[in-house]
Amino acid sequence: MSGQARLSTGLFSLCRADSRLRCGMSAFAHARQLLLASATLVFTLGFAPASLADEPVDIELVLAVDVSLSMSPDELEIQRHGYAAALTHDDVLQAIADGAHGKIAVTYVEWAGTTSQYVIVPWTVIANRADAERVVEQLSAQPPNSARRTSISGALEFSSDLFAESGFQGVKRVIDVSGDGPNNQGGPVNIIRDELVKQGITINGLPLMTRSGFTSVYDVNDLDRYYTDCVIGGPGAFMIPVNEWTQFPEAIRRKLVLELAGRDSPQWAANEAALPPVVLAQDRPVTDCQVGEKMWRDRSFMFDSR
C-alpha cells in the first residue's frame, strides 16, 4: 500500500473511531487543514520576536544617583530637584527633539552599597514636556533613599542589567553615574567599567566634590581624576565635576544636553567654549582605582557610613 493510501485509510479509521471529528470532510482536506494550521503556528512563533521589537529611541539613559550615608538629607533633596529641573529644561527638551527619533528612554536609580539599588523611575519615554513632567512626578512621589557604603561597581552592574529589560532599542546606551566618593565595596570599579564598555555601553560621570556631607573621612582629594581614570569609559565618555551644590542643577542640565547632542554637535561646542570640561594634566600618575577599598580596609575605627 502506498504512503498516500495508508494516510487515507488511517484518517478514515480515526474518523470512524471518533464521532467528534467532522467525518463529512475528506481525509485529505482534513490533513491539509492540519498542515496549514501547523505551518501558520510555526510561522507565527518564528516571527513573534519581530512583532514585539524594541521601540527605537535616540538614547537609553540610566541616571544612577549616589544616596550613601555620606549624603545629607538636604543634599539628597538637592539631587532630586536638580534632576527634575534638568529633565524639564528647555535646552534638554530641545536636545531630545533634535534627535533622529525625537525621544529618549530614561530610568532613575538610587544606589549605595552592593545590595542597595532602588529604581525610582522605571524605563519611561520622554519625547516632550508632558513626558518629562510625568517623570518628575515620579521623582517627587517619595523621599530619597539612603543606605550604607559606596559601591560604584555595584551601581554599574545593576544599571547594565536594566538595559536588557528596557523594551527599547537606543542608538546609544549610557549610564550617567554621580557620587561623592570612591568605590569601597564590590568588585573593582575599573574592571566592571571595562566589561560594560566592551558591551557598547558608555559611562559618564558626575563627581560630587562638595565636601559638605555627613562625613569626609573617606573622601579623596581628586575625585574628578578618580572618575576620569577609574569610572567613566566608552565612546564619547566625559565627566563634569560639581565643586559646590549651587552648581549641581546647571551641571546636570549641561551634562544631559551633551549626552543627547554628542561631541560633534553645535551644543557641545558652545558648552565647551563657555564651560570647558576639566582637562587633566598628562604628566601626573594614573589614579589608584582601589583607593576607596584600601581606605576602607585601613580605617582606624568602625564607622560604617560610606
PDB file of C-alpha atoms in Angstrom:
ATOM      1  CA  MET A   1       0.000   0.000   0.000  1.00  0.00           C
ATOM      2  CA  SER A   2       1.329   3.419  -0.882  1.00  0.00           C
ATOM      3  CA  GLY A   3       2.082   6.062   1.746  1.00  0.00           C
ATOM      4  CA  GLN A   4      -0.789   8.197   0.468  1.00  0.00           C
ATOM      5  CA  ALA A   5      -3.209   5.252   0.720  1.00  0.00           C
ATOM      6  CA  ARG A   6      -2.025   4.451   4.241  1.00  0.00           C
ATOM      7  CA  LEU A   7      -2.630   8.084   5.250  1.00  0.00           C
ATOM      8  CA  SER A   8      -6.113   7.996   3.743  1.00  0.00           C
ATOM      9  CA  THR A   9      -7.013   4.684   5.435  1.00  0.00           C
ATOM     10  CA  GLY A  10      -5.660   5.859   8.769  1.00  0.00           C
ATOM     11  CA  LEU A  11      -7.608   9.097   8.711  1.00  0.00           C
ATOM     12  CA  PHE A  12     -10.865   7.370   7.732  1.00  0.00           C
ATOM     13  CA  SER A  13     -10.348   4.779  10.523  1.00  0.00           C
ATOM     14  CA  LEU A  14      -9.764   7.603  13.006  1.00  0.00           C
ATOM     15  CA  CYS A  15     -12.894   9.310  11.720  1.00  0.00           C
ATOM     16  CA  ARG A  16     -14.976   6.189  12.347  1.00  0.00           C
ATOM     17  CA  ALA A  17     -13.439   5.734  15.789  1.00  0.00           C
ATOM     18  CA  ASP A  18     -14.151   9.285  16.979  1.00  0.00           C
ATOM     19  CA  SER A  19     -17.533  10.734  16.084  1.00  0.00           C
ATOM     20  CA  ARG A  20     -16.392  14.161  17.240  1.00  0.00           C
ATOM     21  CA  LEU A  21     -14.306  14.513  14.043  1.00  0.00           C
ATOM     22  CA  ARG A  22     -16.051  16.122  11.122  1.00  0.00           C
ATOM     23  CA  CYS A  23     -16.287  12.957   9.017  1.00  0.00           C
ATOM     24  CA  GLY A  24     -18.062  14.681   6.190  1.00  0.00           C
ATOM     25  CA  MET A  25     -14.761  16.351   5.334  1.00  0.00           C
ATOM     26  CA  SER A  26     -12.469  14.336   3.142  1.00  0.00           C
ATOM     27  CA  ALA A  27      -9.448  12.859   4.874  1.00  0.00           C
ATOM     28  CA  PHE A  28      -7.074  14.737   2.641  1.00  0.00           C
ATOM     29  CA  ALA A  29      -8.865  18.038   3.171  1.00  0.00           C
ATOM     30  CA  HIS A  30      -8.615  17.498   6.911  1.00  0.00           C
ATOM     31  CA  ALA A  31      -4.911  16.664   6.632  1.00  0.00           C
ATOM     32  CA  ARG A  32      -4.361  19.768   4.544  1.00  0.00           C
ATOM     33  CA  GLN A  33      -6.009  21.941   7.195  1.00  0.00           C
ATOM     34  CA  LEU A  34      -3.849  20.392   9.888  1.00  0.00           C
ATOM     35  CA  LEU A  35      -0.699  21.044   7.895  1.00  0.00           C
ATOM     36  CA  LEU A  36      -1.719  24.621   7.151  1.00  0.00           C
ATOM     37  CA  ALA A  37      -2.516  25.242  10.821  1.00  0.00           C
ATOM     38  CA  SER A  38       0.840  23.792  11.872  1.00  0.00           C
ATOM     39  CA  ALA A  39       2.687  25.905   9.310  1.00  0.00           C
ATOM     40  CA  THR A  40       0.862  29.023  10.472  1.00  0.00           C
ATOM     41  CA  LEU A  41       1.762  28.297  14.097  1.00  0.00           C
ATOM     42  CA  VAL A  42       5.435  27.765  13.262  1.00  0.00           C
ATOM     43  CA  PHE A  43       5.497  30.941  11.167  1.00  0.00           C
ATOM     44  CA  THR A  44       3.838  32.947  13.955  1.00  0.00           C
ATOM     45  CA  LEU A  45       6.174  31.655  16.649  1.00  0.00           C
ATOM     46  CA  GLY A  46       9.216  32.116  14.459  1.00  0.00           C
ATOM     47  CA  PHE A  47       8.422  35.754  13.804  1.00  0.00           C
ATOM     48  CA  ALA A  48       6.976  36.668  17.187  1.00  0.00           C
ATOM     49  CA  PRO A  49      10.138  38.488  18.345  1.00  0.00           C
ATOM     50  CA  ALA A  50       9.995  40.720  15.271  1.00  0.00           C
ATOM     51  CA  SER A  51       6.414  41.695  16.027  1.00  0.00           C
ATOM     52  CA  LEU A  52       7.464  42.602  19.552  1.00  0.00           C
ATOM     53  CA  ALA A  53      10.580  44.515  18.503  1.00  0.00           C
ATOM     54  CA  ASP A  54      12.010  47.019  20.969  1.00  0.00           C
ATOM     55  CA  GLU A  55      10.874  50.601  20.474  1.00  0.00           C
ATOM     56  CA  PRO A  56      13.607  52.724  18.822  1.00  0.00           C
ATOM     57  CA  VAL A  57      14.900  55.745  20.762  1.00  0.00           C
ATOM     58  CA  ASP A  58      17.918  58.014  20.455  1.00  0.00           C
ATOM     59  CA  ILE A  59      19.386  57.014  23.797  1.00  0.00           C
ATOM     60  CA  GLU A  60      18.714  54.580  26.636  1.00  0.00           C
ATOM     61  CA  LEU A  61      19.847  56.532  29.674  1.00  0.00           C
ATOM     62  CA  VAL A  62      20.303  55.258  33.230  1.00  0.00           C
ATOM     63  CA  LEU A  63      20.572  58.070  35.788  1.00  0.00           C
ATOM     64  CA  ALA A  64      22.436  56.361  38.658  1.00  0.00           C
ATOM     65  CA  VAL A  65      22.485  58.616  41.729  1.00  0.00           C
ATOM     66  CA  ASP A  66      24.524  58.154  44.918  1.00  0.00           C
ATOM     67  CA  VAL A  67      22.465  58.017  48.151  1.00  0.00           C
ATOM     68  CA  SER A  68      25.124  56.702  50.557  1.00  0.00           C
ATOM     69  CA  LEU A  69      25.043  57.913  54.173  1.00  0.00           C
ATOM     70  CA  SER A  70      27.722  60.499  53.451  1.00  0.00           C
ATOM     71  CA  MET A  71      24.992  62.456  51.663  1.00  0.00           C
ATOM     72  CA  SER A  72      22.911  64.609  53.988  1.00  0.00           C
ATOM     73  CA  PRO A  73      19.102  64.706  53.642  1.00  0.00           C
ATOM     74  CA  ASP A  74      19.357  68.228  52.211  1.00  0.00           C
ATOM     75  CA  GLU A  75      21.875  67.042  49.601  1.00  0.00           C
ATOM     76  CA  LEU A  76      19.656  64.137  48.618  1.00  0.00           C
ATOM     77  CA  GLU A  77      16.826  66.599  48.002  1.00  0.00           C
ATOM     78  CA  ILE A  78      19.138  68.882  46.017  1.00  0.00           C
ATOM     79  CA  GLN A  79      19.949  65.941  43.772  1.00  0.00           C
ATOM     80  CA  ARG A  80      16.298  65.070  43.196  1.00  0.00           C
ATOM     81  CA  HIS A  81      15.372  68.699  42.461  1.00  0.00           C
ATOM     82  CA  GLY A  82      18.406  69.115  40.206  1.00  0.00           C
ATOM     83  CA  TYR A  83      17.445  66.176  38.006  1.00  0.00           C
ATOM     84  CA  ALA A  84      13.805  67.266  37.958  1.00  0.00           C
ATOM     85  CA  ALA A  85      14.745  70.775  36.836  1.00  0.00           C
ATOM     86  CA  ALA A  86      17.149  69.477  34.196  1.00  0.00           C
ATOM     87  CA  LEU A  87      14.719  66.995  32.639  1.00  0.00           C
ATOM     88  CA  THR A  88      12.136  69.746  32.119  1.00  0.00           C
ATOM     89  CA  HIS A  89      14.607  72.421  30.975  1.00  0.00           C
ATOM     90  CA  ASP A  90      14.029  73.886  27.511  1.00  0.00           C
ATOM     91  CA  ASP A  91      17.601  73.084  26.412  1.00  0.00           C
ATOM     92  CA  VAL A  92      17.234  69.416  27.351  1.00  0.00           C
ATOM     93  CA  LEU A  93      13.822  69.107  25.713  1.00  0.00           C
ATOM     94  CA  GLN A  94      15.183  70.728  22.556  1.00  0.00           C
ATOM     95  CA  ALA A  95      18.132  68.327  22.514  1.00  0.00           C
ATOM     96  CA  ILE A  96      15.663  65.435  22.745  1.00  0.00           C
ATOM     97  CA  ALA A  97      13.525  66.858  19.935  1.00  0.00           C
ATOM     98  CA  ASP A  98      16.576  67.296  17.707  1.00  0.00           C
ATOM     99  CA  GLY A  99      17.396  63.584  17.838  1.00  0.00           C
ATOM    100  CA  ALA A 100      16.790  61.253  14.930  1.00  0.00           C
ATOM    101  CA  HIS A 101      13.823  59.659  16.730  1.00  0.00           C
ATOM    102  CA  GLY A 102      12.899  62.690  18.817  1.00  0.00           C
ATOM    103  CA  LYS A 103      12.610  60.654  22.002  1.00  0.00           C
ATOM    104  CA  ILE A 104      14.732  59.015  24.683  1.00  0.00           C
ATOM    105  CA  ALA A 105      14.171  56.287  27.268  1.00  0.00           C
ATOM    106  CA  VAL A 106      15.278  57.052  30.826  1.00  0.00           C
ATOM    107  CA  THR A 107      15.290  55.326  34.189  1.00  0.00           C
ATOM    108  CA  TYR A 108      16.319  56.836  37.540  1.00  0.00           C
ATOM    109  CA  VAL A 109      18.171  54.653  40.055  1.00  0.00           C
ATOM    110  CA  GLU A 110      19.449  55.498  43.540  1.00  0.00           C
ATOM    111  CA  TRP A 111      22.348  53.413  44.835  1.00  0.00           C
ATOM    112  CA  ALA A 112      24.711  52.924  47.780  1.00  0.00           C
ATOM    113  CA  GLY A 113      26.265  49.549  48.753  1.00  0.00           C
ATOM    114  CA  THR A 114      26.444  46.391  46.665  1.00  0.00           C
ATOM    115  CA  THR A 115      22.882  45.360  47.549  1.00  0.00           C
ATOM    116  CA  SER A 116      21.360  48.828  47.704  1.00  0.00           C
ATOM    117  CA  GLN A 117      19.918  49.859  44.357  1.00  0.00           C
ATOM    118  CA  TYR A 118      16.455  51.352  44.072  1.00  0.00           C
ATOM    119  CA  VAL A 119      14.609  52.020  40.822  1.00  0.00           C
ATOM    120  CA  ILE A 120      12.708  55.231  41.498  1.00  0.00           C
ATOM    121  CA  VAL A 121      11.551  55.810  37.923  1.00  0.00           C
ATOM    122  CA  PRO A 122      11.240  52.704  35.703  1.00  0.00           C
ATOM    123  CA  TRP A 123      12.014  52.930  31.993  1.00  0.00           C
ATOM    124  CA  THR A 124       9.987  55.810  30.581  1.00  0.00           C
ATOM    125  CA  VAL A 125       9.916  57.559  27.208  1.00  0.00           C
ATOM    126  CA  ILE A 126      10.497  61.304  27.123  1.00  0.00           C
ATOM    127  CA  ALA A 127       9.514  62.930  23.844  1.00  0.00           C
ATOM    128  CA  ASN A 128       8.013  66.187  25.102  1.00  0.00           C
ATOM    129  CA  ARG A 129       7.433  68.308  28.190  1.00  0.00           C
ATOM    130  CA  ALA A 130       4.414  66.302  29.313  1.00  0.00           C
ATOM    131  CA  ASP A 131       6.510  63.124  29.345  1.00  0.00           C
ATOM    132  CA  ALA A 132       9.256  64.870  31.306  1.00  0.00           C
ATOM    133  CA  GLU A 133       6.785  66.190  33.841  1.00  0.00           C
ATOM    134  CA  ARG A 134       5.441  62.686  34.407  1.00  0.00           C
ATOM    135  CA  VAL A 135       8.988  61.573  35.252  1.00  0.00           C
ATOM    136  CA  VAL A 136       9.309  64.493  37.665  1.00  0.00           C
ATOM    137  CA  GLU A 137       6.054  63.450  39.356  1.00  0.00           C
ATOM    138  CA  GLN A 138       7.507  60.004  39.973  1.00  0.00           C
ATOM    139  CA  LEU A 139      10.687  61.549  41.361  1.00  0.00           C
ATOM    140  CA  SER A 140       8.626  63.594  43.809  1.00  0.00           C
ATOM    141  CA  ALA A 141       6.316  60.784  44.876  1.00  0.00           C
ATOM    142  CA  GLN A 142       8.509  59.551  47.737  1.00  0.00           C
ATOM    143  CA  PRO A 143      11.525  60.808  49.696  1.00  0.00           C
ATOM    144  CA  PRO A 144      15.054  59.757  48.666  1.00  0.00           C
ATOM    145  CA  ASN A 145      16.506  56.512  49.957  1.00  0.00           C
ATOM    146  CA  SER A 146      19.722  56.320  51.955  1.00  0.00           C
ATOM    147  CA  ALA A 147      21.971  53.351  52.725  1.00  0.00           C
ATOM    148  CA  ARG A 148      25.480  52.326  53.790  1.00  0.00           C
ATOM    149  CA  ARG A 149      28.667  52.076  51.772  1.00  0.00           C
ATOM    150  CA  THR A 150      29.602  53.202  48.278  1.00  0.00           C
ATOM    151  CA  SER A 151      29.636  50.601  45.516  1.00  0.00           C
ATOM    152  CA  ILE A 152      30.013  52.335  42.183  1.00  0.00           C
ATOM    153  CA  SER A 153      30.796  48.956  40.647  1.00  0.00           C
ATOM    154  CA  GLY A 154      27.542  47.547  42.038  1.00  0.00           C
ATOM    155  CA  ALA A 155      25.641  50.500  40.620  1.00  0.00           C
ATOM    156  CA  LEU A 156      27.217  49.978  37.207  1.00  0.00           C
ATOM    157  CA  GLU A 157      26.415  46.253  37.156  1.00  0.00           C
ATOM    158  CA  PHE A 158      22.838  46.884  38.255  1.00  0.00           C
ATOM    159  CA  SER A 159      22.441  49.627  35.654  1.00  0.00           C
ATOM    160  CA  SER A 160      23.806  47.455  32.849  1.00  0.00           C
ATOM    161  CA  ASP A 161      21.249  44.753  33.676  1.00  0.00           C
ATOM    162  CA  LEU A 162      18.456  47.295  33.258  1.00  0.00           C
ATOM    163  CA  PHE A 163      19.235  47.658  29.551  1.00  0.00           C
ATOM    164  CA  ALA A 164      18.279  44.020  28.935  1.00  0.00           C
ATOM    165  CA  GLU A 165      14.752  44.658  30.185  1.00  0.00           C
ATOM    166  CA  SER A 166      14.210  48.195  28.912  1.00  0.00           C
ATOM    167  CA  GLY A 167      11.992  47.324  25.961  1.00  0.00           C
ATOM    168  CA  PHE A 168      13.789  49.972  23.908  1.00  0.00           C
ATOM    169  CA  GLN A 169      16.493  49.972  21.258  1.00  0.00           C
ATOM    170  CA  GLY A 170      18.691  53.022  21.687  1.00  0.00           C
ATOM    171  CA  VAL A 171      21.212  54.369  19.247  1.00  0.00           C
ATOM    172  CA  LYS A 172      23.321  54.842  22.396  1.00  0.00           C
ATOM    173  CA  ARG A 173      23.243  53.187  25.817  1.00  0.00           C
ATOM    174  CA  VAL A 174      24.563  55.452  28.569  1.00  0.00           C
ATOM    175  CA  ILE A 175      24.948  55.173  32.336  1.00  0.00           C
ATOM    176  CA  ASP A 176      25.173  58.585  33.971  1.00  0.00           C
ATOM    177  CA  VAL A 177      26.652  57.925  37.418  1.00  0.00           C
ATOM    178  CA  SER A 178      27.093  60.528  40.152  1.00  0.00           C
ATOM    179  CA  GLY A 179      28.773  60.096  43.528  1.00  0.00           C
ATOM    180  CA  ASP A 180      30.724  61.839  46.278  1.00  0.00           C
ATOM    181  CA  GLY A 181      33.398  59.236  46.979  1.00  0.00           C
ATOM    182  CA  PRO A 182      35.403  56.329  45.562  1.00  0.00           C
ATOM    183  CA  ASN A 183      34.246  52.733  45.325  1.00  0.00           C
ATOM    184  CA  ASN A 184      34.713  50.920  48.662  1.00  0.00           C
ATOM    185  CA  GLN A 185      32.578  47.808  48.226  1.00  0.00           C
ATOM    186  CA  GLY A 186      32.012  45.257  45.498  1.00  0.00           C
ATOM    187  CA  GLY A 187      34.177  44.427  42.503  1.00  0.00           C
ATOM    188  CA  PRO A 188      36.974  46.715  41.294  1.00  0.00           C
ATOM    189  CA  VAL A 189      35.215  49.601  39.593  1.00  0.00           C
ATOM    190  CA  ASN A 190      37.671  49.895  36.694  1.00  0.00           C
ATOM    191  CA  ILE A 191      37.282  46.179  35.885  1.00  0.00           C
ATOM    192  CA  ILE A 192      33.493  46.439  35.863  1.00  0.00           C
ATOM    193  CA  ARG A 193      33.764  49.628  33.809  1.00  0.00           C
ATOM    194  CA  ASP A 194      35.863  47.852  31.188  1.00  0.00           C
ATOM    195  CA  GLU A 195      33.389  44.951  30.969  1.00  0.00           C
ATOM    196  CA  LEU A 196      30.498  47.335  30.321  1.00  0.00           C
ATOM    197  CA  VAL A 197      32.439  49.307  27.728  1.00  0.00           C
ATOM    198  CA  LYS A 198      33.034  46.047  25.823  1.00  0.00           C
ATOM    199  CA  GLN A 199      29.244  45.690  25.657  1.00  0.00           C
ATOM    200  CA  GLY A 200      28.973  49.055  23.915  1.00  0.00           C
ATOM    201  CA  ILE A 201      27.813  50.957  26.999  1.00  0.00           C
ATOM    202  CA  THR A 202      29.118  54.469  27.669  1.00  0.00           C
ATOM    203  CA  ILE A 203      29.623  55.577  31.278  1.00  0.00           C
ATOM    204  CA  ASN A 204      29.662  59.295  32.073  1.00  0.00           C
ATOM    205  CA  GLY A 205      30.452  60.728  35.489  1.00  0.00           C
ATOM    206  CA  LEU A 206      29.356  63.493  37.824  1.00  0.00           C
ATOM    207  CA  PRO A 207      31.812  63.518  40.753  1.00  0.00           C
ATOM    208  CA  LEU A 208      30.420  65.486  43.699  1.00  0.00           C
ATOM    209  CA  MET A 209      33.365  67.335  45.254  1.00  0.00           C
ATOM    210  CA  THR A 210      31.289  69.383  47.676  1.00  0.00           C
ATOM    211  CA  ARG A 211      32.837  68.132  50.946  1.00  0.00           C
ATOM    212  CA  SER A 212      29.765  69.149  52.917  1.00  0.00           C
ATOM    213  CA  GLY A 213      28.208  65.781  53.689  1.00  0.00           C
ATOM    214  CA  PHE A 214      27.768  63.799  56.893  1.00  0.00           C
ATOM    215  CA  THR A 215      31.425  62.782  56.934  1.00  0.00           C
ATOM    216  CA  SER A 216      34.508  63.248  54.768  1.00  0.00           C
ATOM    217  CA  VAL A 217      36.700  60.552  56.298  1.00  0.00           C
ATOM    218  CA  TYR A 218      36.623  58.512  53.069  1.00  0.00           C
ATOM    219  CA  ASP A 219      36.936  61.407  50.627  1.00  0.00           C
ATOM    220  CA  VAL A 220      39.718  61.517  48.056  1.00  0.00           C
ATOM    221  CA  ASN A 221      41.328  64.811  47.107  1.00  0.00           C
ATOM    222  CA  ASP A 222      40.984  64.381  43.345  1.00  0.00           C
ATOM    223  CA  LEU A 223      37.620  62.693  42.882  1.00  0.00           C
ATOM    224  CA  ASP A 224      37.423  64.157  39.383  1.00  0.00           C
ATOM    225  CA  ARG A 225      40.649  62.368  38.430  1.00  0.00           C
ATOM    226  CA  TYR A 226      39.370  59.180  40.056  1.00  0.00           C
ATOM    227  CA  TYR A 227      36.206  59.317  37.958  1.00  0.00           C
ATOM    228  CA  THR A 228      38.197  60.048  34.829  1.00  0.00           C
ATOM    229  CA  ASP A 229      40.707  57.231  35.331  1.00  0.00           C
ATOM    230  CA  CYS A 230      38.526  54.605  37.013  1.00  0.00           C
ATOM    231  CA  VAL A 231      34.809  55.165  36.367  1.00  0.00           C
ATOM    232  CA  ILE A 232      33.982  56.729  33.013  1.00  0.00           C
ATOM    233  CA  GLY A 233      34.547  54.978  29.701  1.00  0.00           C
ATOM    234  CA  GLY A 234      33.156  54.156  26.302  1.00  0.00           C
ATOM    235  CA  PRO A 235      32.561  56.191  23.128  1.00  0.00           C
ATOM    236  CA  GLY A 236      32.457  59.916  23.895  1.00  0.00           C
ATOM    237  CA  ALA A 237      32.661  59.403  27.665  1.00  0.00           C
ATOM    238  CA  PHE A 238      33.140  62.520  29.815  1.00  0.00           C
ATOM    239  CA  MET A 239      32.650  63.794  33.335  1.00  0.00           C
ATOM    240  CA  ILE A 240      31.654  67.138  34.839  1.00  0.00           C
ATOM    241  CA  PRO A 241      32.700  67.806  38.451  1.00  0.00           C
ATOM    242  CA  VAL A 242      30.481  69.621  40.949  1.00  0.00           C
ATOM    243  CA  ASN A 243      32.504  71.695  43.404  1.00  0.00           C
ATOM    244  CA  GLU A 244      29.571  73.418  45.117  1.00  0.00           C
ATOM    245  CA  TRP A 245      25.973  72.313  45.462  1.00  0.00           C
ATOM    246  CA  THR A 246      24.861  75.562  43.829  1.00  0.00           C
ATOM    247  CA  GLN A 247      26.481  74.220  40.638  1.00  0.00           C
ATOM    248  CA  PHE A 248      24.521  70.988  40.678  1.00  0.00           C
ATOM    249  CA  PRO A 249      21.376  71.956  38.693  1.00  0.00           C
ATOM    250  CA  GLU A 250      23.442  73.576  35.940  1.00  0.00           C
ATOM    251  CA  ALA A 251      25.867  70.639  35.826  1.00  0.00           C
ATOM    252  CA  ILE A 252      23.015  68.152  35.394  1.00  0.00           C
ATOM    253  CA  ARG A 253      21.374  70.243  32.682  1.00  0.00           C
ATOM    254  CA  ARG A 254      24.634  70.664  30.817  1.00  0.00           C
ATOM    255  CA  LYS A 255      25.520  67.001  31.147  1.00  0.00           C
ATOM    256  CA  LEU A 256      22.178  65.848  29.740  1.00  0.00           C
ATOM    257  CA  VAL A 257      22.432  68.216  26.778  1.00  0.00           C
ATOM    258  CA  LEU A 258      25.938  66.962  25.951  1.00  0.00           C
ATOM    259  CA  GLU A 259      24.887  63.319  26.283  1.00  0.00           C
ATOM    260  CA  LEU A 260      21.925  63.816  23.996  1.00  0.00           C
ATOM    261  CA  ALA A 261      23.653  66.018  21.445  1.00  0.00           C
ATOM    262  CA  GLY A 262      27.059  64.329  21.199  1.00  0.00           C
ATOM    263  CA  ARG A 263      30.565  65.642  20.650  1.00  0.00           C
ATOM    264  CA  ASP A 264      30.014  66.711  17.031  1.00  0.00           C
ATOM    265  CA  SER A 265      27.004  68.899  17.776  1.00  0.00           C
ATOM    266  CA  PRO A 266      26.880  72.718  17.971  1.00  0.00           C
ATOM    267  CA  GLN A 267      25.598  72.351  21.549  1.00  0.00           C
ATOM    268  CA  TRP A 268      28.778  70.546  22.567  1.00  0.00           C
ATOM    269  CA  ALA A 269      30.984  73.222  21.019  1.00  0.00           C
ATOM    270  CA  ALA A 270      29.001  76.015  22.670  1.00  0.00           C
ATOM    271  CA  ASN A 271      29.099  74.354  26.103  1.00  0.00           C
ATOM    272  CA  GLU A 272      32.800  73.580  25.838  1.00  0.00           C
ATOM    273  CA  ALA A 273      33.570  77.181  24.910  1.00  0.00           C
ATOM    274  CA  ALA A 274      31.551  78.558  27.824  1.00  0.00           C
ATOM    275  CA  LEU A 275      32.365  75.945  30.478  1.00  0.00           C
ATOM    276  CA  PRO A 276      35.099  73.578  29.283  1.00  0.00           C
ATOM    277  CA  PRO A 277      35.227  70.119  30.866  1.00  0.00           C
ATOM    278  CA  VAL A 278      38.156  69.522  33.177  1.00  0.00           C
ATOM    279  CA  VAL A 279      41.316  68.659  31.223  1.00  0.00           C
ATOM    280  CA  LEU A 280      43.685  66.624  33.353  1.00  0.00           C
ATOM    281  CA  ALA A 281      47.461  67.084  33.218  1.00  0.00           C
ATOM    282  CA  GLN A 282      49.108  64.239  31.359  1.00  0.00           C
ATOM    283  CA  ASP A 283      52.300  64.200  33.425  1.00  0.00           C
ATOM    284  CA  ARG A 284      50.604  63.128  36.649  1.00  0.00           C
ATOM    285  CA  PRO A 285      50.434  59.451  37.652  1.00  0.00           C
ATOM    286  CA  VAL A 286      47.287  57.430  36.979  1.00  0.00           C
ATOM    287  CA  THR A 287      44.860  57.289  39.886  1.00  0.00           C
ATOM    288  CA  ASP A 288      44.809  54.193  42.117  1.00  0.00           C
ATOM    289  CA  CYS A 289      41.418  52.733  41.274  1.00  0.00           C
ATOM    290  CA  GLN A 290      41.377  50.725  44.526  1.00  0.00           C
ATOM    291  CA  VAL A 291      41.965  53.746  46.749  1.00  0.00           C
ATOM    292  CA  GLY A 292      38.463  53.541  48.241  1.00  0.00           C
ATOM    293  CA  GLU A 293      38.790  49.864  49.102  1.00  0.00           C
ATOM    294  CA  LYS A 294      42.205  50.485  50.708  1.00  0.00           C
ATOM    295  CA  MET A 295      40.858  53.383  52.780  1.00  0.00           C
ATOM    296  CA  TRP A 296      38.035  51.162  53.996  1.00  0.00           C
ATOM    297  CA  ARG A 297      40.370  48.309  54.947  1.00  0.00           C
ATOM    298  CA  ASP A 298      42.760  50.684  56.713  1.00  0.00           C
ATOM    299  CA  ARG A 299      40.131  52.660  58.652  1.00  0.00           C
ATOM    300  CA  SER A 300      41.064  53.179  62.299  1.00  0.00           C
ATOM    301  CA  PHE A 301      37.516  52.929  63.618  1.00  0.00           C
ATOM    302  CA  MET A 302      34.320  51.053  62.783  1.00  0.00           C
ATOM    303  CA  PHE A 303      32.151  53.758  61.299  1.00  0.00           C
ATOM    304  CA  ASP A 304      30.144  52.129  58.537  1.00  0.00           C
ATOM    305  CA  SER A 305      28.878  55.157  56.616  1.00  0.00           C
ATOM    306  CA  ARG A 306      30.124  55.228  53.081  1.00  0.00           C
TER     307      ARG A 306
END
